[in-house]
Short mmCIF file of N, CA, C and O and ligand atoms in Angstrom, two decimals:
data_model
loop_
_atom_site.label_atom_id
_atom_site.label_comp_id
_atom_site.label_asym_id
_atom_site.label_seq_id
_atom_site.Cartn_x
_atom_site.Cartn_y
_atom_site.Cartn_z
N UNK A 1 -18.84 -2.94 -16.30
CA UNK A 1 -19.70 -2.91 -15.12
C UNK A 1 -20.33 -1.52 -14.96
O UNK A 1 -19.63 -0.56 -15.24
N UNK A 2 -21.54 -1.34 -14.56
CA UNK A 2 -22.44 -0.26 -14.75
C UNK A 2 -22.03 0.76 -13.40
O UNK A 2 -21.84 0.17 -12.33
N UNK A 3 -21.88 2.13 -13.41
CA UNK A 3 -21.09 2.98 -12.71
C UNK A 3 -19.75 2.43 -12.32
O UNK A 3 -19.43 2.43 -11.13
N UNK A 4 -18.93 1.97 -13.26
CA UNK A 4 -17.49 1.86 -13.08
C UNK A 4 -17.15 2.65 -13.86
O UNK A 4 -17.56 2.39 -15.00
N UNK A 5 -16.39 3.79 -13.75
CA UNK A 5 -15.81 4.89 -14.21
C UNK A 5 -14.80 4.19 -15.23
O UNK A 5 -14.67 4.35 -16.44
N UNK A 6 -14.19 3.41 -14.40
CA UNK A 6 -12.86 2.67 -15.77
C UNK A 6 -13.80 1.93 -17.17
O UNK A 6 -13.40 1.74 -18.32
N UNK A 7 -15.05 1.63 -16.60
CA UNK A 7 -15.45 0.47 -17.58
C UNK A 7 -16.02 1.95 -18.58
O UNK A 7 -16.13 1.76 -19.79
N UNK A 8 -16.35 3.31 -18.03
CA UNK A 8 -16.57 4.16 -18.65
C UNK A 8 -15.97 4.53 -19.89
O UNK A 8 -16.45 4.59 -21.02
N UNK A 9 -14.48 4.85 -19.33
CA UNK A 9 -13.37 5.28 -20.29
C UNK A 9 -12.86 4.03 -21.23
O UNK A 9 -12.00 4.14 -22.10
N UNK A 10 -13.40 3.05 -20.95
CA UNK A 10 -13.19 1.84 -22.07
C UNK A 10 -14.28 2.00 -23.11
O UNK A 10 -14.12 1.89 -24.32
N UNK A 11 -15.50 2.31 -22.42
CA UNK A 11 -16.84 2.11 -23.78
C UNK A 11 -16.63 3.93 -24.22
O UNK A 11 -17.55 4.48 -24.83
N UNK A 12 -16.00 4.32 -24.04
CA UNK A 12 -15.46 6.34 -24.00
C UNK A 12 -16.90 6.72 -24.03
O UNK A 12 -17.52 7.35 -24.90
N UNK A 13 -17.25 6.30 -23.09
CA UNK A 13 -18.65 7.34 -22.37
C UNK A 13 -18.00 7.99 -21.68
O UNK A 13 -18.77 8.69 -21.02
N UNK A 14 -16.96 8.20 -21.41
CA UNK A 14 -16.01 9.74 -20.60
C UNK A 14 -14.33 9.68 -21.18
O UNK A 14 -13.61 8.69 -21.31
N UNK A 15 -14.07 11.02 -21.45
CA UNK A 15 -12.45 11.11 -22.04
C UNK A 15 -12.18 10.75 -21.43
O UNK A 15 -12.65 10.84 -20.29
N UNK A 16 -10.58 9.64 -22.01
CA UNK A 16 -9.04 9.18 -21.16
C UNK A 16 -7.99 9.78 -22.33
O UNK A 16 -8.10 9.73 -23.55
N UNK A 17 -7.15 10.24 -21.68
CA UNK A 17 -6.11 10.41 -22.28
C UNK A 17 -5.20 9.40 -22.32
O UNK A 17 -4.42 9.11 -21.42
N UNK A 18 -5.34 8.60 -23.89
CA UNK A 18 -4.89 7.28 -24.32
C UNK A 18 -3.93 7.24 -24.48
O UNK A 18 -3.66 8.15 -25.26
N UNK A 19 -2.74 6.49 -24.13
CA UNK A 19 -1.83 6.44 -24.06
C UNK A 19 -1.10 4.93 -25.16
O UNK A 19 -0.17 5.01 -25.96
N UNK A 20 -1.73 4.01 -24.91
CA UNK A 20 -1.83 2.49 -25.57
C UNK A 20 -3.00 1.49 -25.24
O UNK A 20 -3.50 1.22 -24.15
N UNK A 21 -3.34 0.93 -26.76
CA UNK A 21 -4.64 0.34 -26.27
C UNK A 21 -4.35 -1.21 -27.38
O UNK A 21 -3.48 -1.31 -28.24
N UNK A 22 -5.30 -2.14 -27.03
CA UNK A 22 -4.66 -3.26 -27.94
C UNK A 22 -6.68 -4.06 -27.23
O UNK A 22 -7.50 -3.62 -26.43
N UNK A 23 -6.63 -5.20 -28.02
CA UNK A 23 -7.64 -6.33 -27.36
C UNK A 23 -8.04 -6.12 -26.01
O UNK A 23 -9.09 -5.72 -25.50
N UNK A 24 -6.90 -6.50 -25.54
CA UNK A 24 -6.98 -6.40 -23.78
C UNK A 24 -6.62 -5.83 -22.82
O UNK A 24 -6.52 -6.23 -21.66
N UNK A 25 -6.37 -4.67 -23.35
CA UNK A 25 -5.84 -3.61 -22.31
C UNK A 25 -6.05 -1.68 -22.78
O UNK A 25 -6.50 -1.14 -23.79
N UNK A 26 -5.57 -1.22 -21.74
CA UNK A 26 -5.99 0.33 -22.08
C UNK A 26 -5.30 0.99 -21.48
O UNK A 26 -5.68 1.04 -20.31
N UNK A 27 -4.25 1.68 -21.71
CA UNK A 27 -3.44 2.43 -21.08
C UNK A 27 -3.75 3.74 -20.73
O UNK A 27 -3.93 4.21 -21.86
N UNK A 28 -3.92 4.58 -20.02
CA UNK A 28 -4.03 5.83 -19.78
C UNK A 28 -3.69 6.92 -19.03
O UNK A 28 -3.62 6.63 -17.84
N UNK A 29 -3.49 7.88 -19.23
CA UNK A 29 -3.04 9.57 -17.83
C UNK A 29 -4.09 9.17 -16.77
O UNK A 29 -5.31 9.14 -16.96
N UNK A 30 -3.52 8.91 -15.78
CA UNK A 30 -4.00 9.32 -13.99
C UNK A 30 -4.64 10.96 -14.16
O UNK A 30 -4.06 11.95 -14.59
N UNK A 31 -5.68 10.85 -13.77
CA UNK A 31 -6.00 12.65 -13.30
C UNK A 31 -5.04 13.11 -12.53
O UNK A 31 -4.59 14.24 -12.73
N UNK A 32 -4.40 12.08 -11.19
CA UNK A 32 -3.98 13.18 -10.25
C UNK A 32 -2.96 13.74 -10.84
O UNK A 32 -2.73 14.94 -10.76
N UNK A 33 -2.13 12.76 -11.59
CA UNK A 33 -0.53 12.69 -12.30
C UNK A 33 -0.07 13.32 -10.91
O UNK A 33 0.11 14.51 -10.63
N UNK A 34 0.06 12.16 -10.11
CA UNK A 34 1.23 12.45 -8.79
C UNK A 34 2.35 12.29 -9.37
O UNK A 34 3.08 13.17 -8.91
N UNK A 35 2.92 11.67 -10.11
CA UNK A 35 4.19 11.98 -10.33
C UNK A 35 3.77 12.35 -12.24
O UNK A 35 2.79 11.88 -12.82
N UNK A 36 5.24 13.68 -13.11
CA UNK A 36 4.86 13.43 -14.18
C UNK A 36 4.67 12.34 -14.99
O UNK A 36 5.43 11.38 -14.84
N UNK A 37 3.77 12.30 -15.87
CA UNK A 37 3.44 11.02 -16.53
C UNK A 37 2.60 9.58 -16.07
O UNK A 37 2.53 8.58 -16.78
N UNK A 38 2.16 9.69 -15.06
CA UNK A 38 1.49 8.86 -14.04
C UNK A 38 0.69 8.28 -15.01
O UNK A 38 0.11 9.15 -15.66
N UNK A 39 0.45 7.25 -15.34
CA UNK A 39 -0.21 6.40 -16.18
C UNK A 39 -0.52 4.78 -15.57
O UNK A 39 0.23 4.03 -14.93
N UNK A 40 -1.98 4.58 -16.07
CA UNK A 40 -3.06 3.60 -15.29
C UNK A 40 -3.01 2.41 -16.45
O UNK A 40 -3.31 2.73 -17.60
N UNK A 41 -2.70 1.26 -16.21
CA UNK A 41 -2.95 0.27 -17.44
C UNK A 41 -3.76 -0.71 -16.39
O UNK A 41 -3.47 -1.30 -15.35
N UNK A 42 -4.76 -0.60 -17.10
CA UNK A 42 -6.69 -1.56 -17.03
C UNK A 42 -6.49 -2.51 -17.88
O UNK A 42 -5.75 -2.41 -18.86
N UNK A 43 -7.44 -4.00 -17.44
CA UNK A 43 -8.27 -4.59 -18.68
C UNK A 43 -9.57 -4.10 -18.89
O UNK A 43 -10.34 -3.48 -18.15
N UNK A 44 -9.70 -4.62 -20.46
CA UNK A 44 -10.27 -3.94 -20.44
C UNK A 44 -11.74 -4.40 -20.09
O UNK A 44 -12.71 -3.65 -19.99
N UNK A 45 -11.75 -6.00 -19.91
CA UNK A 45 -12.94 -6.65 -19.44
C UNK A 45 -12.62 -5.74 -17.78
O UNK A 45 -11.54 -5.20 -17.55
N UNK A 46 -13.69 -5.74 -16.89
CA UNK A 46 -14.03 -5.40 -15.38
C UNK A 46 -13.32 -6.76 -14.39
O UNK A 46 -13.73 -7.92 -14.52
N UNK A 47 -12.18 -6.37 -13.41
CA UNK A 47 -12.42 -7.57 -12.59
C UNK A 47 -12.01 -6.60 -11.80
O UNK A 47 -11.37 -5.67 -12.29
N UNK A 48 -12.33 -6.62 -10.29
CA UNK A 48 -11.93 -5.66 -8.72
C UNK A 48 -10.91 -5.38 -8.69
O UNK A 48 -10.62 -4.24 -9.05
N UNK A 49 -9.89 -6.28 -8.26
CA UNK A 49 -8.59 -6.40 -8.24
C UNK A 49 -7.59 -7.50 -8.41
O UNK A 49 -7.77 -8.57 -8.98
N UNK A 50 -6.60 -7.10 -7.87
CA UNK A 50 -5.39 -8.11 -8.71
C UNK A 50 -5.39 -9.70 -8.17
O UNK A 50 -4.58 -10.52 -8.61
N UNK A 51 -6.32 -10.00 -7.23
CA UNK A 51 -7.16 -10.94 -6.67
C UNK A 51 -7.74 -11.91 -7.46
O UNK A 51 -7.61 -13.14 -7.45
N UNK A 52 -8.72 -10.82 -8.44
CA UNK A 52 -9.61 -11.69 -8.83
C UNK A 52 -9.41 -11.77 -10.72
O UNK A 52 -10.05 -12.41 -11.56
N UNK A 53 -8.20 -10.80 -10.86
CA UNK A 53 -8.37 -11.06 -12.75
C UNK A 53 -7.41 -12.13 -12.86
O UNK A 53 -6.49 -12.51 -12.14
N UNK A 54 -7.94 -12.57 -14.11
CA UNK A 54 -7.22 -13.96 -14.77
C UNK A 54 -6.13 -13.54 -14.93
O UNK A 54 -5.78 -12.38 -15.15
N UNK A 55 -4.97 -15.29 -14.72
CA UNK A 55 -4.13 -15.20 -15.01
C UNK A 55 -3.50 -14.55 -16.34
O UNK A 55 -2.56 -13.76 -16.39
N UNK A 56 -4.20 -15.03 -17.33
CA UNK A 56 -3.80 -14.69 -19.03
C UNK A 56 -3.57 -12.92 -18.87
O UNK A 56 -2.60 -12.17 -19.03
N UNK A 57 -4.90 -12.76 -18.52
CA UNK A 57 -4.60 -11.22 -18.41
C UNK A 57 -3.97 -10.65 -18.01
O UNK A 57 -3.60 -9.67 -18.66
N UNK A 58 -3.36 -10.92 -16.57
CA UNK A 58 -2.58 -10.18 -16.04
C UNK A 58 -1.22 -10.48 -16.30
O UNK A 58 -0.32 -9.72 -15.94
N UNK A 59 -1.01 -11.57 -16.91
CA UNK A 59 0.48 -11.62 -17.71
C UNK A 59 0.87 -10.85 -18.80
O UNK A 59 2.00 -10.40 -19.00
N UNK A 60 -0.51 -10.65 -19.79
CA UNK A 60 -0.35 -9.47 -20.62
C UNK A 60 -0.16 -8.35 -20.02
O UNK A 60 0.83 -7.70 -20.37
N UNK A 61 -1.05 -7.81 -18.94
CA UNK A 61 -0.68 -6.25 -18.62
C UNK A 61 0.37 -5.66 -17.86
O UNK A 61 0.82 -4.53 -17.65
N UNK A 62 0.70 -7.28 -17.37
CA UNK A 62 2.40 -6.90 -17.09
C UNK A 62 3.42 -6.75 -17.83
O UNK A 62 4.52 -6.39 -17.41
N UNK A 63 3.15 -7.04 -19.13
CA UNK A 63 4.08 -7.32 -20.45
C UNK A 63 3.70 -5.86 -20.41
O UNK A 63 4.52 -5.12 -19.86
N UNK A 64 2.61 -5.30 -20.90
CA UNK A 64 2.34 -3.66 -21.44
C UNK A 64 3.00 -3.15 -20.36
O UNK A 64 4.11 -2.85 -20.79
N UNK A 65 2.91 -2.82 -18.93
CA UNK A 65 3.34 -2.48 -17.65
C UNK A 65 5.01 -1.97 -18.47
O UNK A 65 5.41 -0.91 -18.96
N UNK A 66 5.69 -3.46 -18.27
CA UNK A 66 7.53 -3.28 -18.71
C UNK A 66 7.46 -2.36 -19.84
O UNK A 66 8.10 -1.32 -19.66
N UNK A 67 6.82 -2.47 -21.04
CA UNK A 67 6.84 -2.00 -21.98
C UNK A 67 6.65 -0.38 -21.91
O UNK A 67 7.63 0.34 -22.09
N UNK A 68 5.70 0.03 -21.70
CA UNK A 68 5.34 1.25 -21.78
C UNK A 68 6.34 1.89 -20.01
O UNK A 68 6.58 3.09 -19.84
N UNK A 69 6.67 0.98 -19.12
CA UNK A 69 7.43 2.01 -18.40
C UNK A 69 8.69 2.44 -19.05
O UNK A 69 9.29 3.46 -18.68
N UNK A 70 9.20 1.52 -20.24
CA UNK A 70 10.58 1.92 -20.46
C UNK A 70 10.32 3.25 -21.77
O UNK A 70 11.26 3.99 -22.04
N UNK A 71 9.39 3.36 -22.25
CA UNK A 71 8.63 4.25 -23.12
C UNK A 71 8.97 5.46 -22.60
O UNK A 71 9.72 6.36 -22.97
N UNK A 72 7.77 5.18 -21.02
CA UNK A 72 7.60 6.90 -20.58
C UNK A 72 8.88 7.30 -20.14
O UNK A 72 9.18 8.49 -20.22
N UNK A 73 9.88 6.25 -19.57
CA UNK A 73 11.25 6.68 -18.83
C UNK A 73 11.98 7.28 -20.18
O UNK A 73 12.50 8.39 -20.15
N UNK A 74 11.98 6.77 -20.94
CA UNK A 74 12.49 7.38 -22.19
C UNK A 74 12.26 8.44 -22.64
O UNK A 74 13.20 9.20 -22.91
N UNK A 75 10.80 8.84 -22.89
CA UNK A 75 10.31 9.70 -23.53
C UNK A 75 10.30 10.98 -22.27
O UNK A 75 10.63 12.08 -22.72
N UNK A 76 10.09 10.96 -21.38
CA UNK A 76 9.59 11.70 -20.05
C UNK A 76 11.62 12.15 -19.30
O UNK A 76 11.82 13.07 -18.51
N UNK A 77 12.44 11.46 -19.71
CA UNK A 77 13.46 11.87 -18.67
C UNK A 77 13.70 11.12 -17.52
O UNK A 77 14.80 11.12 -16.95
N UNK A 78 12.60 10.38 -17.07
CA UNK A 78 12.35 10.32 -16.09
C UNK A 78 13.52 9.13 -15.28
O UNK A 78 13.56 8.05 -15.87
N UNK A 79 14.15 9.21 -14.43
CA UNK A 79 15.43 8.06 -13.66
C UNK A 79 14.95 6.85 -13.08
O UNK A 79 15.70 6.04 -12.52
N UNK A 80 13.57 6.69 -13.23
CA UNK A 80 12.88 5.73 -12.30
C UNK A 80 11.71 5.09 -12.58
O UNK A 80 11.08 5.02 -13.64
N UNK A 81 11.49 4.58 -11.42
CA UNK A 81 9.36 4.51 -11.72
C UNK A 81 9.47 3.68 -10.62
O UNK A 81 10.39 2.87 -10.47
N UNK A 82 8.52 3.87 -9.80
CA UNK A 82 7.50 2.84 -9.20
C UNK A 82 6.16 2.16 -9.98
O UNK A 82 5.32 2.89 -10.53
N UNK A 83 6.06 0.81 -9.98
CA UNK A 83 5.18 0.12 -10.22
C UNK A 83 4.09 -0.51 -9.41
O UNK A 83 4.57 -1.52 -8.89
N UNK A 84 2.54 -0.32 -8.99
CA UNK A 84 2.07 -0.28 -7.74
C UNK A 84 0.71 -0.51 -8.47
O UNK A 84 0.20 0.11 -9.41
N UNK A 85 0.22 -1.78 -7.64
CA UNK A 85 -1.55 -1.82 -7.26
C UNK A 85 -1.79 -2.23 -6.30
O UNK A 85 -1.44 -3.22 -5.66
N UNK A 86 -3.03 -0.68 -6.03
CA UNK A 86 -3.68 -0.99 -4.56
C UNK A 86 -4.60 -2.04 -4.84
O UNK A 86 -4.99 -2.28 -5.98
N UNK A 87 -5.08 -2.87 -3.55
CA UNK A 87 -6.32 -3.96 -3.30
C UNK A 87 -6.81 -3.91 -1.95
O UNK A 87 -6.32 -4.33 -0.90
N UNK A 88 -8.33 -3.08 -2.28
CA UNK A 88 -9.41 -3.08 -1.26
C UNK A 88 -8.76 -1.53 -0.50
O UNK A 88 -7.60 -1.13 -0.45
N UNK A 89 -9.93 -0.96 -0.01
CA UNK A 89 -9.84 0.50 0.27
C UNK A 89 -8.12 0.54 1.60
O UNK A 89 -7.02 1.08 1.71
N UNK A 90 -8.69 -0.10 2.05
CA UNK A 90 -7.51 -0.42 3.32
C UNK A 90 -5.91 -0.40 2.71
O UNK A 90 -4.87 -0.19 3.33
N UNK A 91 -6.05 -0.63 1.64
CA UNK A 91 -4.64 0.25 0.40
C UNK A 91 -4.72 0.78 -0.48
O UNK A 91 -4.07 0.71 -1.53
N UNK A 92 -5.92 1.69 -0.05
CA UNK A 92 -5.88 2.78 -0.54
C UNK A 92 -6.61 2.65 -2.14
O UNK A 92 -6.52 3.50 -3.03
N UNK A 93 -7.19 1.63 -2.19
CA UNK A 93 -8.02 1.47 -3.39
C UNK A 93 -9.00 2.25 -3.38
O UNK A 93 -9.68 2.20 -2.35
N UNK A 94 -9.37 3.06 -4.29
CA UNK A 94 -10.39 3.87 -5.08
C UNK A 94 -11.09 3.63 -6.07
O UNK A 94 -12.30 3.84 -6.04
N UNK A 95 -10.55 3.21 -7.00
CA UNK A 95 -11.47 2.34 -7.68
C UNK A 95 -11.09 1.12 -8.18
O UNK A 95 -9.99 0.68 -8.51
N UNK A 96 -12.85 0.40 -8.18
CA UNK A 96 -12.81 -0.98 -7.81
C UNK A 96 -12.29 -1.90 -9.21
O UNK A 96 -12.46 -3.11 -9.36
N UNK A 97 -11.50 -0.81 -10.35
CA UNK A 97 -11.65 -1.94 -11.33
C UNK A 97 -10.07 -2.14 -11.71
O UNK A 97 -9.31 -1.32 -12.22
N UNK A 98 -9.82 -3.34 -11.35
CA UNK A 98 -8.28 -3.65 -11.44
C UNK A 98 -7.26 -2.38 -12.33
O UNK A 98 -7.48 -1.72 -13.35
N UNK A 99 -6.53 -2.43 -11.74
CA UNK A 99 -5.47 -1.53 -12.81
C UNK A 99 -3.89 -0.96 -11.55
O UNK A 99 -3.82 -0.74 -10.34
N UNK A 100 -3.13 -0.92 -12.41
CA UNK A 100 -1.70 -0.97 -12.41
C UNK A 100 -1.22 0.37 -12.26
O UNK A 100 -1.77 1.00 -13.16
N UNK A 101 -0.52 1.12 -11.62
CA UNK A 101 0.11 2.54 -11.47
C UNK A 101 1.38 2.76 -11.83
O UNK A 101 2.32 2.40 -11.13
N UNK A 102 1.51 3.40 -13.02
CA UNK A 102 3.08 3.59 -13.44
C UNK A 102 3.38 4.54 -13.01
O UNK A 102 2.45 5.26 -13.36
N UNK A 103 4.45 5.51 -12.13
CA UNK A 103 4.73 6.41 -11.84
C UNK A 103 6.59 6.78 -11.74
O UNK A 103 7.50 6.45 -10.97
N UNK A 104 6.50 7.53 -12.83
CA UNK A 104 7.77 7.40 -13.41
C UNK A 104 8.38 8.70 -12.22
O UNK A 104 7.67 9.65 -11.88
N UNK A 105 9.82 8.48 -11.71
CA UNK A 105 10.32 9.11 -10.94
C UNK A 105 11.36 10.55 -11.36
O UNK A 105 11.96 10.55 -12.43
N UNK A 106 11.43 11.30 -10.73
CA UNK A 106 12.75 12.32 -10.77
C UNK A 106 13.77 12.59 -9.81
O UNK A 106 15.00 12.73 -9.81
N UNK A 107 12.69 12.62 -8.87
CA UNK A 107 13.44 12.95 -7.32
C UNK A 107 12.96 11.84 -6.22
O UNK A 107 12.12 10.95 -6.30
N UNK A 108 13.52 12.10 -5.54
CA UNK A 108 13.18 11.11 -4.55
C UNK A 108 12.17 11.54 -3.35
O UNK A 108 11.68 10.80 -2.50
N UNK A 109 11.99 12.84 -3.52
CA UNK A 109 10.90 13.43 -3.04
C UNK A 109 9.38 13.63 -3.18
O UNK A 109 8.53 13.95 -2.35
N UNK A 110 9.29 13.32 -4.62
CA UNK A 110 7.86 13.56 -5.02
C UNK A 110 7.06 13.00 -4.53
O UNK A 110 6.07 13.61 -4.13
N UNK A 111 7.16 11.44 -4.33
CA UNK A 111 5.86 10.81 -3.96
C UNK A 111 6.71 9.99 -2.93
O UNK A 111 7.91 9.75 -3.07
N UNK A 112 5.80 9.51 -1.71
CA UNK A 112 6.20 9.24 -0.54
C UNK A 112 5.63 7.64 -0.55
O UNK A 112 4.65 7.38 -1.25
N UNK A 113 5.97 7.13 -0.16
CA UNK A 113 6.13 4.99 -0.22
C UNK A 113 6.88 5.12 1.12
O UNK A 113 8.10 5.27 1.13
N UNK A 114 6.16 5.05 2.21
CA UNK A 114 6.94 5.06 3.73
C UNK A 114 6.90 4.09 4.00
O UNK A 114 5.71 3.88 4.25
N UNK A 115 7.77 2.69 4.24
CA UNK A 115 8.18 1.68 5.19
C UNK A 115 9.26 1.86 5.74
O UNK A 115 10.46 2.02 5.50
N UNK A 116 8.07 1.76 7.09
CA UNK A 116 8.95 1.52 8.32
C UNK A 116 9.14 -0.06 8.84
O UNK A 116 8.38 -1.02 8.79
N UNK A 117 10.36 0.08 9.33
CA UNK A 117 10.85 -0.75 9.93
C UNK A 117 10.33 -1.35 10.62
O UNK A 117 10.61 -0.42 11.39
N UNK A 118 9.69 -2.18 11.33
CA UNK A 118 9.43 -3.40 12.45
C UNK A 118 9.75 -4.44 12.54
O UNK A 118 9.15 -5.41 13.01
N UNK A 119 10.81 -4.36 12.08
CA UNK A 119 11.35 -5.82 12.22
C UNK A 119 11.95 -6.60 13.85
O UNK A 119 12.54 -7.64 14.16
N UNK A 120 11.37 -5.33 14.60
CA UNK A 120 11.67 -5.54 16.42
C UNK A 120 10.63 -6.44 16.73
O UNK A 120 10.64 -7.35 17.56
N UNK A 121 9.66 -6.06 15.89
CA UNK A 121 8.55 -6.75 16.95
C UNK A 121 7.98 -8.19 16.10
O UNK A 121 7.09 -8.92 16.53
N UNK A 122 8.49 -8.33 15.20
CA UNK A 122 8.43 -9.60 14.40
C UNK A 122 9.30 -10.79 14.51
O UNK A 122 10.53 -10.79 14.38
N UNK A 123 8.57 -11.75 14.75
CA UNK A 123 9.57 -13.12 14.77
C UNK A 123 9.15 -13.67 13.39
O UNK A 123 8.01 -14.08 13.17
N UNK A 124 10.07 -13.66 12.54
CA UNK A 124 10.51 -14.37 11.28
C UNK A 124 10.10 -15.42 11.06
O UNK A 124 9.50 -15.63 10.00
N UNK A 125 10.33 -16.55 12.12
CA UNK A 125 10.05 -17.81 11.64
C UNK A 125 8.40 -18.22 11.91
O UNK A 125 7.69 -18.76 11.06
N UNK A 126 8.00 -17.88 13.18
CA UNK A 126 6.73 -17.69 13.50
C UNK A 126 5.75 -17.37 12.43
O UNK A 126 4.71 -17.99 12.20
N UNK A 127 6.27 -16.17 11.70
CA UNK A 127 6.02 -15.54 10.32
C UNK A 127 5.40 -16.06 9.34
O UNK A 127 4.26 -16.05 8.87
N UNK A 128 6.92 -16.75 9.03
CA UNK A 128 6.84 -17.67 8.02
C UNK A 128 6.02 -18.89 8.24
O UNK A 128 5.48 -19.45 7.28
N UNK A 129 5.94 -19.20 9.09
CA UNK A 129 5.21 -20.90 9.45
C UNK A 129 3.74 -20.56 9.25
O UNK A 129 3.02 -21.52 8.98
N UNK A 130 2.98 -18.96 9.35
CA UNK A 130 1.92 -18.42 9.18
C UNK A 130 1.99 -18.80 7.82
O UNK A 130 1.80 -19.99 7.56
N UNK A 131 2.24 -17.92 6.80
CA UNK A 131 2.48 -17.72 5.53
C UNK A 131 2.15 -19.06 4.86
O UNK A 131 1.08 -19.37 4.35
N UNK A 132 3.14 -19.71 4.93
CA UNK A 132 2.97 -21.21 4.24
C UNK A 132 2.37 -22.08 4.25
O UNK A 132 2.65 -23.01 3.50
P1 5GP B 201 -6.41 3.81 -6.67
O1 5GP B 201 -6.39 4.78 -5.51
O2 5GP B 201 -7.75 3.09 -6.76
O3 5GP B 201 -5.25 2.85 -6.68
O4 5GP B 201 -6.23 4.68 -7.96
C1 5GP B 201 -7.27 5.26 -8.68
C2 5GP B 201 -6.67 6.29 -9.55
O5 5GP B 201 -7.60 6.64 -10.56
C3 5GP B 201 -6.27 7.57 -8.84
O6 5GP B 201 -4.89 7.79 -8.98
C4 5GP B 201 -7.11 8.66 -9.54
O7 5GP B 201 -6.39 9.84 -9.75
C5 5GP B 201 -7.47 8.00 -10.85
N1 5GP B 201 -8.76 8.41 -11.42
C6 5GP B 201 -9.95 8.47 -10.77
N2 5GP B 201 -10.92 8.86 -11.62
C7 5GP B 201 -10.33 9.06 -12.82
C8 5GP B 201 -10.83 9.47 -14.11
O8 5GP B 201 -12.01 9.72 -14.31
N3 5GP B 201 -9.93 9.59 -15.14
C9 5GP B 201 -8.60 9.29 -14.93
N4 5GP B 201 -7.79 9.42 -15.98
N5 5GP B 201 -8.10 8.89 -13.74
C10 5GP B 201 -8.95 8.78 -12.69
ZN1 ZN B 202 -14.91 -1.47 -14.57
#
């Protein structure tokens, strides 16, 4: 897709620091690297978000996802990882072209994932009867 930065670093009309690449996918270094090793796995066709890409696909890049987190935890030290995609700016989405956040852990300090509690002001079943 034309000014998609990701669809950029797929046709490498701009450096990524490649990490794993195959048919359908593209692994790569996060600029911010909030945590060390912070790595982005894209398809490599364009879809928004985790909304709108095909099933097939996103079963593969969850396969690469497991794969390459037990890689970087290996290779990196690292005790952990969070696994995370934002959808639509309102979580914090930045860019619009699907992709996956590996962020391998050390401390429990580095990067902040705050849920709070409300479970006061929620009725459960009410909830649920929404949901379903
Ligand atoms: P989002 O906030 O949309 O979930 O995540 C977008 C991520 O893409 C951010 O973590 C940001 O650091 C990263 N990013 C933005 N532009 C570039 C770029 O040009 N190259 C790389 N490697 N990462 C980028
Ligand atoms: Zn794109």
């Amino acid at each position: 897709m034309e000014n998609c930065i990701f669809c950029k670093i797929i046709n490498k009309e701009i450096p990524g620091k490649v990490v794993y690449e195959d048919d359908i996918c593209l692994a790569f270094l996060d600029l911010s690297q909030a945590t060390y090793g912070h790595t982005l796995v894209i398809p490599k066709k364009h879809y928004d978000n985790i909304l709108t890409v095909d099933d097939e696909t996103l079963a593969h890049l969850f396969k690469i996802v497991k794969k390459l987190s037990k890689q970087i935890m290996e290779k990196l030290g690292a005790d952990g990882l969070n696994v995370l995609t934002n959808t639509n700016e309102v979580a914090g989405q930045t860019v619009h072209h699907f992709h996956i956040h590996i962020l391998p852990r050390y401390n429990k300090n580095e990067l902040k994932i705050n849920f709070i509690d409300h479970s006061q002001d929620v009725d459960l079943d009410e909830l649920l009867n929404k949901i379903k």
